[in-house]
PDB file of C-alpha atoms in Angstrom:
ATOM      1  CA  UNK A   1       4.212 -33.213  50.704  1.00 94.00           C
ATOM      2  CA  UNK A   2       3.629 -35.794  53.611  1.00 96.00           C
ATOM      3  CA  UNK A   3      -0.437 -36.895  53.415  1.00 97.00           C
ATOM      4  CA  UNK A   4      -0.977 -37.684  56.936  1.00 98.00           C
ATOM      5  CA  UNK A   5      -4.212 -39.973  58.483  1.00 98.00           C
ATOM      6  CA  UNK A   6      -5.044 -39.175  61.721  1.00 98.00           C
ATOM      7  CA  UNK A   7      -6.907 -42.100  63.579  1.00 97.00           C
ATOM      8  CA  UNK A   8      -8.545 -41.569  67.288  1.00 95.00           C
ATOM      9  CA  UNK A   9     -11.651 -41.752  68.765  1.00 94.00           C
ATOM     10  CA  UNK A  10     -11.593 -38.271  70.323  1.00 93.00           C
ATOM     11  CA  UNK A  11     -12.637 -35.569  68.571  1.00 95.00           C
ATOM     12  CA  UNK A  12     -10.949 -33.256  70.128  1.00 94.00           C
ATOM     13  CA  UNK A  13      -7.756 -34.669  69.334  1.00 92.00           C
ATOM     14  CA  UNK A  14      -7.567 -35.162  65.859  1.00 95.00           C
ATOM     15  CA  UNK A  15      -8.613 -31.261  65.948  1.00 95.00           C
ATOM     16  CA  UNK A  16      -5.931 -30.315  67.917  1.00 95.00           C
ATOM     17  CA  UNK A  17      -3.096 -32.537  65.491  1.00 95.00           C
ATOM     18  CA  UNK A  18      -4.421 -31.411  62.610  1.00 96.00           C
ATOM     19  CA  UNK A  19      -4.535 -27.958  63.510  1.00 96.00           C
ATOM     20  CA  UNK A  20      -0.324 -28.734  64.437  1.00 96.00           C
ATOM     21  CA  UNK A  21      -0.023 -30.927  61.342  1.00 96.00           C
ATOM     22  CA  UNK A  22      -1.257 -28.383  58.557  1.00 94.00           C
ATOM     23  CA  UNK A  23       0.627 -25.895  59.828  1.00 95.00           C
ATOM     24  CA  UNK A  24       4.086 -27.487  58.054  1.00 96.00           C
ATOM     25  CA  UNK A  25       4.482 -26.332  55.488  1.00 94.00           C
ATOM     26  CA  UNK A  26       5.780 -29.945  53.979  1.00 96.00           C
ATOM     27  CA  UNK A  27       2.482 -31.966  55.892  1.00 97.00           C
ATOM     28  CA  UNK A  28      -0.986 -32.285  55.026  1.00 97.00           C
ATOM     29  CA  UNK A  29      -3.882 -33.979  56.844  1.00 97.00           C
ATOM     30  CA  UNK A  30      -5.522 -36.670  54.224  1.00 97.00           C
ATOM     31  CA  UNK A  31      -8.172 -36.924  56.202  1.00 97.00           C
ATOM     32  CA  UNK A  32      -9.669 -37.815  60.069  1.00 97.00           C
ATOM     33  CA  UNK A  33     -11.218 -41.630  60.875  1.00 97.00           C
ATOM     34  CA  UNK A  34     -12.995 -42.359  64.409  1.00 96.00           C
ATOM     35  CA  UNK A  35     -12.132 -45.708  64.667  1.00 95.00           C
ATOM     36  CA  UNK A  36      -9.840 -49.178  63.578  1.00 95.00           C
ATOM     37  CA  UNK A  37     -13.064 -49.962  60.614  1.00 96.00           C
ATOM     38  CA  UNK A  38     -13.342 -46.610  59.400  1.00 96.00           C
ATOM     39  CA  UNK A  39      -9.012 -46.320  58.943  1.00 96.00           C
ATOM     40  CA  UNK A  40      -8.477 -49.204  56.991  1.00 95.00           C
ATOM     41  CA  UNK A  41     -11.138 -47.629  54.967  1.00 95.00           C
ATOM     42  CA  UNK A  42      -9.415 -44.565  54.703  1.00 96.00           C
ATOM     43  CA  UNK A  43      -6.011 -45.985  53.934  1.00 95.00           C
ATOM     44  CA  UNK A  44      -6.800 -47.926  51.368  1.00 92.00           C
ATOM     45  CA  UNK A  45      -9.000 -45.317  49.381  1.00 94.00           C
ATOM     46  CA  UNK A  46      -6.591 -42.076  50.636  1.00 94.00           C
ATOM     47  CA  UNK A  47      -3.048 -43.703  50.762  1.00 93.00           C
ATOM     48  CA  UNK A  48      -1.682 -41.965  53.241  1.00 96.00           C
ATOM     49  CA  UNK A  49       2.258 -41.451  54.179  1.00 95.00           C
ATOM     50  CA  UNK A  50       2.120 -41.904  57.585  1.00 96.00           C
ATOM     51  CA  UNK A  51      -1.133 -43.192  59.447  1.00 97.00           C
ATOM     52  CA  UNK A  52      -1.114 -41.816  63.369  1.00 97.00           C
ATOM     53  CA  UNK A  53      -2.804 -44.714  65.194  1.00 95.00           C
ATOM     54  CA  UNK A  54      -4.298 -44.731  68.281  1.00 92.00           C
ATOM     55  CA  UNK A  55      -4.400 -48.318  70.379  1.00 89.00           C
ATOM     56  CA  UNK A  56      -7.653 -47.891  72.186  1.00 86.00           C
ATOM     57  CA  UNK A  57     -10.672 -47.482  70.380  1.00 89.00           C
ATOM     58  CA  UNK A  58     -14.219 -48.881  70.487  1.00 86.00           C
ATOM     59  CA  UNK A  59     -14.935 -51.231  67.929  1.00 90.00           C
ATOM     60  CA  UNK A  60     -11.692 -52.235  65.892  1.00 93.00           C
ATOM     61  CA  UNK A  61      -8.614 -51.346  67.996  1.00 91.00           C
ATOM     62  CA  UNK A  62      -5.489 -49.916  67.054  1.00 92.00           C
ATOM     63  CA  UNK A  63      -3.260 -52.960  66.454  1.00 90.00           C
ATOM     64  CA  UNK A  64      -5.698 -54.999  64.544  1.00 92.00           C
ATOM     65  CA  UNK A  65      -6.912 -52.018  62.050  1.00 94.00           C
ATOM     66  CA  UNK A  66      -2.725 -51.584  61.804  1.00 92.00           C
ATOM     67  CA  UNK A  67      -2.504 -55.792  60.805  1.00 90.00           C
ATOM     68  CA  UNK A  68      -4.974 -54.841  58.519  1.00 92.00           C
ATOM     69  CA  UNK A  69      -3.871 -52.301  56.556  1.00 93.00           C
ATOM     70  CA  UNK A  70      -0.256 -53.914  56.795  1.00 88.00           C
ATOM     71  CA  UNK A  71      -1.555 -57.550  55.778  1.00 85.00           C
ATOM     72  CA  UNK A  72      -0.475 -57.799  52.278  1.00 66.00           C
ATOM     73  CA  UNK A  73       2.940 -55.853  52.798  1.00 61.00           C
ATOM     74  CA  UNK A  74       2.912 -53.491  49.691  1.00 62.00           C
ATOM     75  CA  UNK A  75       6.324 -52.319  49.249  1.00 63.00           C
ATOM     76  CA  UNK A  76       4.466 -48.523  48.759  1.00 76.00           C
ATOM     77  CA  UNK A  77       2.547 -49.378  52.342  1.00 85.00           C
ATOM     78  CA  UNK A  78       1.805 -46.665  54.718  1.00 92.00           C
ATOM     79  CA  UNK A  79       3.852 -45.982  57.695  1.00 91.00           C
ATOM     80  CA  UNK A  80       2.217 -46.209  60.677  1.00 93.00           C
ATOM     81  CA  UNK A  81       3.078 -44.377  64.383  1.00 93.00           C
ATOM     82  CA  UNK A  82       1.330 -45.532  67.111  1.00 90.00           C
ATOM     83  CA  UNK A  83       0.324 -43.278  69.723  1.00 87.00           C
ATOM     84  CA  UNK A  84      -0.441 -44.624  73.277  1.00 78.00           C
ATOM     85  CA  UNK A  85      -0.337 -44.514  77.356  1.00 73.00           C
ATOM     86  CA  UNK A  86       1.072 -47.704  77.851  1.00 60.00           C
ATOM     87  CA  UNK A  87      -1.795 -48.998  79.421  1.00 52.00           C
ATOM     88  CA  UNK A  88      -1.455 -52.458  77.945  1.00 57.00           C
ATOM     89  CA  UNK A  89       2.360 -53.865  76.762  1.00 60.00           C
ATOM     90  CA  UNK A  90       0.429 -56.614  74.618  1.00 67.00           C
ATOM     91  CA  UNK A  91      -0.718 -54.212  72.619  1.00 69.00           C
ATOM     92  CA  UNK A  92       2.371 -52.362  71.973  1.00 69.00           C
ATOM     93  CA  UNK A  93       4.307 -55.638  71.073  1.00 71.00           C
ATOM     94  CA  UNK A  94       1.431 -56.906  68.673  1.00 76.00           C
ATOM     95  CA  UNK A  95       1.722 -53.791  67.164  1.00 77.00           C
ATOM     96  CA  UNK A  96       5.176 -53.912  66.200  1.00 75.00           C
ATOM     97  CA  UNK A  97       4.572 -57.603  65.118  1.00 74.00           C
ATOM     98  CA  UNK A  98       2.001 -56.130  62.803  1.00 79.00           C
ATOM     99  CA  UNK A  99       4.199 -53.971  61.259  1.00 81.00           C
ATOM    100  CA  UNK A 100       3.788 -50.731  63.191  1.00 85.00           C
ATOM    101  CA  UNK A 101       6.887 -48.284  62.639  1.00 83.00           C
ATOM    102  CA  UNK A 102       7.340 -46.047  65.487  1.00 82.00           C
ATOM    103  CA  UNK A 103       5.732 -45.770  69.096  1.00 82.00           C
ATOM    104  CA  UNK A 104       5.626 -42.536  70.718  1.00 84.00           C
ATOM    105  CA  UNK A 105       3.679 -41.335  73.989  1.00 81.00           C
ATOM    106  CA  UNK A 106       0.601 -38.998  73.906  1.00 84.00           C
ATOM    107  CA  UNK A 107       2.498 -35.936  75.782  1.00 82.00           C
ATOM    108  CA  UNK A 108       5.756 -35.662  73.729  1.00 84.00           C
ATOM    109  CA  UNK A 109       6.090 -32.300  72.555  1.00 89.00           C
ATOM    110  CA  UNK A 110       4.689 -31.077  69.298  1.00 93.00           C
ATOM    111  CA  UNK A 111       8.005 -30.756  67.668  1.00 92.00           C
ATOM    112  CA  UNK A 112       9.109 -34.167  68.378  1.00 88.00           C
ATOM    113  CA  UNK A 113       5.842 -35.757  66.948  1.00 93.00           C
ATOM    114  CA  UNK A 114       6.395 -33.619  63.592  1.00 94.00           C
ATOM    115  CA  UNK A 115       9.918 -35.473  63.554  1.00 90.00           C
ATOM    116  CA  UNK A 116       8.465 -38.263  64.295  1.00 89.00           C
ATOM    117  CA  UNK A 117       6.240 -38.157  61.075  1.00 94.00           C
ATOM    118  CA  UNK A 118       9.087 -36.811  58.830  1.00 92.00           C
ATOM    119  CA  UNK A 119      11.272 -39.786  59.984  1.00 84.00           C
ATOM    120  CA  UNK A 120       8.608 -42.383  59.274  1.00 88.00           C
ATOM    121  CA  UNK A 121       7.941 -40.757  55.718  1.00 89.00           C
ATOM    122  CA  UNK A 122      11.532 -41.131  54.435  1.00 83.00           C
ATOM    123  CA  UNK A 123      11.528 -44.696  55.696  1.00 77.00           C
ATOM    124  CA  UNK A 124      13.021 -44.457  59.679  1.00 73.00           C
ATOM    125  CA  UNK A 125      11.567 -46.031  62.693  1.00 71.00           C
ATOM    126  CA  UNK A 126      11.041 -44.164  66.037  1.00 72.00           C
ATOM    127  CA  UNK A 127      10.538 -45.645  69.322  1.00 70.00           C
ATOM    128  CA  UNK A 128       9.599 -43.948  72.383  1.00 69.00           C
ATOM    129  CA  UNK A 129      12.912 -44.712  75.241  1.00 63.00           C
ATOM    130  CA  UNK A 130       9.579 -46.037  77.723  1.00 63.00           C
ATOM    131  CA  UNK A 131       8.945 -48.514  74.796  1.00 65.00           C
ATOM    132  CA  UNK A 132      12.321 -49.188  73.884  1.00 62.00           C
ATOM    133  CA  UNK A 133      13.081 -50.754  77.268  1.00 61.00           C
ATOM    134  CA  UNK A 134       9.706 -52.767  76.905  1.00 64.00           C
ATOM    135  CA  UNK A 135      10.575 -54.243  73.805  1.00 64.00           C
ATOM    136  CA  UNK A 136      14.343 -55.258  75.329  1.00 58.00           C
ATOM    137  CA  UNK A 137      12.762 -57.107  78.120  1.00 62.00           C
ATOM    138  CA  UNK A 138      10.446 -58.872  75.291  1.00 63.00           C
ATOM    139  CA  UNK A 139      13.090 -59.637  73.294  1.00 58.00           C
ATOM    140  CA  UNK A 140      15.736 -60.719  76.048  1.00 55.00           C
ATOM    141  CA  UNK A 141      12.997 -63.077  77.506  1.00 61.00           C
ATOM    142  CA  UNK A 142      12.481 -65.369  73.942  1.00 60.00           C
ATOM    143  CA  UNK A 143      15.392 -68.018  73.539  1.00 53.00           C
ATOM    144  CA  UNK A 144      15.273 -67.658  69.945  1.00 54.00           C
ATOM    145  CA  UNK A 145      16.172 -63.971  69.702  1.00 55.00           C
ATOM    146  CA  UNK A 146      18.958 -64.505  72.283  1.00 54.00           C
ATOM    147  CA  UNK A 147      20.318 -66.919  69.993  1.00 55.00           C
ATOM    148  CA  UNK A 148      20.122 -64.286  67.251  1.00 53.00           C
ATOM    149  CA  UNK A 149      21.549 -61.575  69.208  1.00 61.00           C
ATOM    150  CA  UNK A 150      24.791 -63.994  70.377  1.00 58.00           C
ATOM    151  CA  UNK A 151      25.266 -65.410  66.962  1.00 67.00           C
ATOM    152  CA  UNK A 152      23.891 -63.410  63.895  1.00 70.00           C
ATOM    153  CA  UNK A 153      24.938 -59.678  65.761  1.00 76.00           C
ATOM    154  CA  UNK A 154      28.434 -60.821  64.660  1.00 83.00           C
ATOM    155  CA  UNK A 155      27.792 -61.387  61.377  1.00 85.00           C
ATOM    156  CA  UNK A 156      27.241 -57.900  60.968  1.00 91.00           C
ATOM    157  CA  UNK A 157      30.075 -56.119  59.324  1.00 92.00           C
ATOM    158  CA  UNK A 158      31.502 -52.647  60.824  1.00 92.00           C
ATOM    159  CA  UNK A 159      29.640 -50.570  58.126  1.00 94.00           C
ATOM    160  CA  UNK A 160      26.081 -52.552  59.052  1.00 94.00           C
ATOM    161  CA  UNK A 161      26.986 -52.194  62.550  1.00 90.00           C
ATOM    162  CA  UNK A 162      27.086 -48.293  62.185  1.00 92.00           C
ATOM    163  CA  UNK A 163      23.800 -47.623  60.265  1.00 92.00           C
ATOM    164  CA  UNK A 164      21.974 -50.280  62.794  1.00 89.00           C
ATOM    165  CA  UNK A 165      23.262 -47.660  65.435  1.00 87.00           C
ATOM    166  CA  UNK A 166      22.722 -44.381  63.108  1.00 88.00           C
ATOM    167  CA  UNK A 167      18.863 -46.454  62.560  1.00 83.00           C
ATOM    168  CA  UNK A 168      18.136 -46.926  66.229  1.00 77.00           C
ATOM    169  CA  UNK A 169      18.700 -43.376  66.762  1.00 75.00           C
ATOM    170  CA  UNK A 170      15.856 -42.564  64.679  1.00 70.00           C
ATOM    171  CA  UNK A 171      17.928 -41.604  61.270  1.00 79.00           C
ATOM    172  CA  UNK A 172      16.323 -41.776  57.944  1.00 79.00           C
ATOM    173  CA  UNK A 173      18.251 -43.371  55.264  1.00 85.00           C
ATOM    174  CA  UNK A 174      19.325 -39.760  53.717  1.00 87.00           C
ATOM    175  CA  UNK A 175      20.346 -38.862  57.608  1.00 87.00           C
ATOM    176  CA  UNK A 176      22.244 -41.952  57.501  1.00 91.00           C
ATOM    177  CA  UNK A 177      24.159 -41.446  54.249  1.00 93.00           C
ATOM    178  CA  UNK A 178      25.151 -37.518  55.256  1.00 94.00           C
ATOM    179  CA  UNK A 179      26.054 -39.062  58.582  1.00 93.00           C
ATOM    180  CA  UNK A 180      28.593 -41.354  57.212  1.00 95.00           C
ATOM    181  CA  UNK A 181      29.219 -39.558  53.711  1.00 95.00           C
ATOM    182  CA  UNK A 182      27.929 -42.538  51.175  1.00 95.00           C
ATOM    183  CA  UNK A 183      24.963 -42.756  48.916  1.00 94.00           C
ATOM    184  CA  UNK A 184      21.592 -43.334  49.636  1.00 91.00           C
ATOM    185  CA  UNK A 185      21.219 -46.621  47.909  1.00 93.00           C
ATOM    186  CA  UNK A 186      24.069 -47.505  49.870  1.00 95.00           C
ATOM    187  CA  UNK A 187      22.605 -46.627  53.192  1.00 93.00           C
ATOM    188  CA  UNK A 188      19.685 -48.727  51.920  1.00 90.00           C
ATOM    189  CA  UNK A 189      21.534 -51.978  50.944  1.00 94.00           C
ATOM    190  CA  UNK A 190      23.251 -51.698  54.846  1.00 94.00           C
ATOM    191  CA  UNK A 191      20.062 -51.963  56.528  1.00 91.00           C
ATOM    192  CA  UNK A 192      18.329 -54.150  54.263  1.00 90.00           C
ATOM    193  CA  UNK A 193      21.545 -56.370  54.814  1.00 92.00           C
ATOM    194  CA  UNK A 194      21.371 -55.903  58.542  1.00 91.00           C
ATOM    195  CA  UNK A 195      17.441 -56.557  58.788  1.00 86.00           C
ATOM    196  CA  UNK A 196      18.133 -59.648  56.393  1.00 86.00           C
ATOM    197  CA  UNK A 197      21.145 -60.990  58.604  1.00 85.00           C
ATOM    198  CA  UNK A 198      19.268 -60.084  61.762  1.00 81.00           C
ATOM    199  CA  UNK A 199      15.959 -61.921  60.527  1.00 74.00           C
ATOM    200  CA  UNK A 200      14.107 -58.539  61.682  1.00 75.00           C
ATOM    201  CA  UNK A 201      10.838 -58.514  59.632  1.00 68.00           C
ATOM    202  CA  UNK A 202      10.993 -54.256  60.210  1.00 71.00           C
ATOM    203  CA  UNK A 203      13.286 -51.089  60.501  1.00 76.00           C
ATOM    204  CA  UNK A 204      11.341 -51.041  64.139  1.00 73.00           C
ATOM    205  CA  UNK A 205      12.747 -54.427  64.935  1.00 74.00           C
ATOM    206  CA  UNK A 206      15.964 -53.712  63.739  1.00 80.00           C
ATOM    207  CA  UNK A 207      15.975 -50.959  66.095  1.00 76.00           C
ATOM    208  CA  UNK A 208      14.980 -53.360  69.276  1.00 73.00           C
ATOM    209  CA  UNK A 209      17.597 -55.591  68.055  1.00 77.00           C
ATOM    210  CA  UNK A 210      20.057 -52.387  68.273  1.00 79.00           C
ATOM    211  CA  UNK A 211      18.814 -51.522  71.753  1.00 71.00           C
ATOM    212  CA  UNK A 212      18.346 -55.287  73.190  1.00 69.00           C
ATOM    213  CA  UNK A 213      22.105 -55.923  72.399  1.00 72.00           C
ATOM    214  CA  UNK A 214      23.297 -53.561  73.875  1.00 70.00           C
ATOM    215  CA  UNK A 215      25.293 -52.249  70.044  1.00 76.00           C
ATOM    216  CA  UNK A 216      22.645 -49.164  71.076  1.00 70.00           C
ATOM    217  CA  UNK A 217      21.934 -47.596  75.171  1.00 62.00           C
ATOM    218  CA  UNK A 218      18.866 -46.402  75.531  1.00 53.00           C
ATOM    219  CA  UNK A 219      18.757 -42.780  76.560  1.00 49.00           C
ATOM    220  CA  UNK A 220      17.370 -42.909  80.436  1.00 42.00           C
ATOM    221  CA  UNK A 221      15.133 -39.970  80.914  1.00 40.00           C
ATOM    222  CA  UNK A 222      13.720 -38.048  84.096  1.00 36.00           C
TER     223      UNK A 222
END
């Protein structure tokens, strides 16, 4: 079962997700916080799966409750999806610097934030194509990640190269080992290499680093 925390200010919404979430039969909301204080609260007494954060929020905002309950890195950490408008880029990228795992807009459809959650909880990444782009533009503006890109990208072998692609399309490590028919632990070792190789401090940078070097295109929507 996938414990779920669902973190927004409105009301309405958490009622509305966790109405969609407990539905699954493989979900289950751990419980409903207001704001960035009251979340890190809840994640370190509930230890949620997956924490849905919102960015804007009165009080402690969505990026710094996620550096919080991120800061000392536990290897059993919560994953956390941020859900936002876009309304401030800043945000997004100091999100992903805190550790955030997926981005995703407010009006996907339901079915593609239940994915979304079930990719996170068996250790994927997810980023909306909107923030995908953003984070290219970020990353192809910083000298010292086009010097990664030219140099350590290479490094990669063909295998790495494959599950950095198979990653950046959202794949969990047991998607990625049925994809290309090897073990689990396998699939594992391949990314870890990749992230290692790659200097990405995430599976969410990884997947920028996909995306930014053009290994992955971005899908361009209507």
């Amino acid at each position: 079962m996938i414990r779920v925390l669902l973190v927004d200010d409105q009301a309405l919404l958490r009622s509305g997700l966790r109405i969609l979430l407990e539905a699954q039969e493989d979900l289950v909301v751990a419980g409903e916080a207001a704001g960035g204080e009251q979340a890190v609260a809840l994640a370190r007494e509930l230890d949620p799966d997956v924490i849905l954060m919102d960015i804007s929020m009165p009080g402690l905002d969505g990026v710094s409750a996620t550096r919080e309950i991120l800061a000392d890195r536990r290897q059993d950490a919560p994953k956390i999806l941020i859900l936002t408008t876009f309304e401030d880029d800043e945000n997004v990228f100091g999100a992903l610097r805190a550790g955030a795992s997926g981005f995703l807009l407010k009006d996907i459809e339901p079915s593609e934030l239940l994915r979304a959650i079930r990719v996170l909880a068996h250790g994927g990444a997810l980023l909306a194509p909107n923030v995908t782009r953003r984070l290219i533009a970020e990353i192809a503006s910083q000298p010292e990640h086009r010097e990664v890109l030219a140099t350590e990208l290479q490094s990669l072998t063909e295998r790495e190269r494959e599950v950095m692609a198979l990653a950046a399309a959202g794949l969990s490590n047991k998607e990625i080992a049925d994809e290309l028919v090897i073990s689990i632990a396998t699939a594992k070792t391949h990314v870890s290499r990749a992230m290692r190789k790659l200097h990405a401090h995430d599976r969410a940078q990884l997947v920028a680093f996909a995306y930014a070097s053009g290994l992955v295109v971005p899908r361009v929507t209507a």
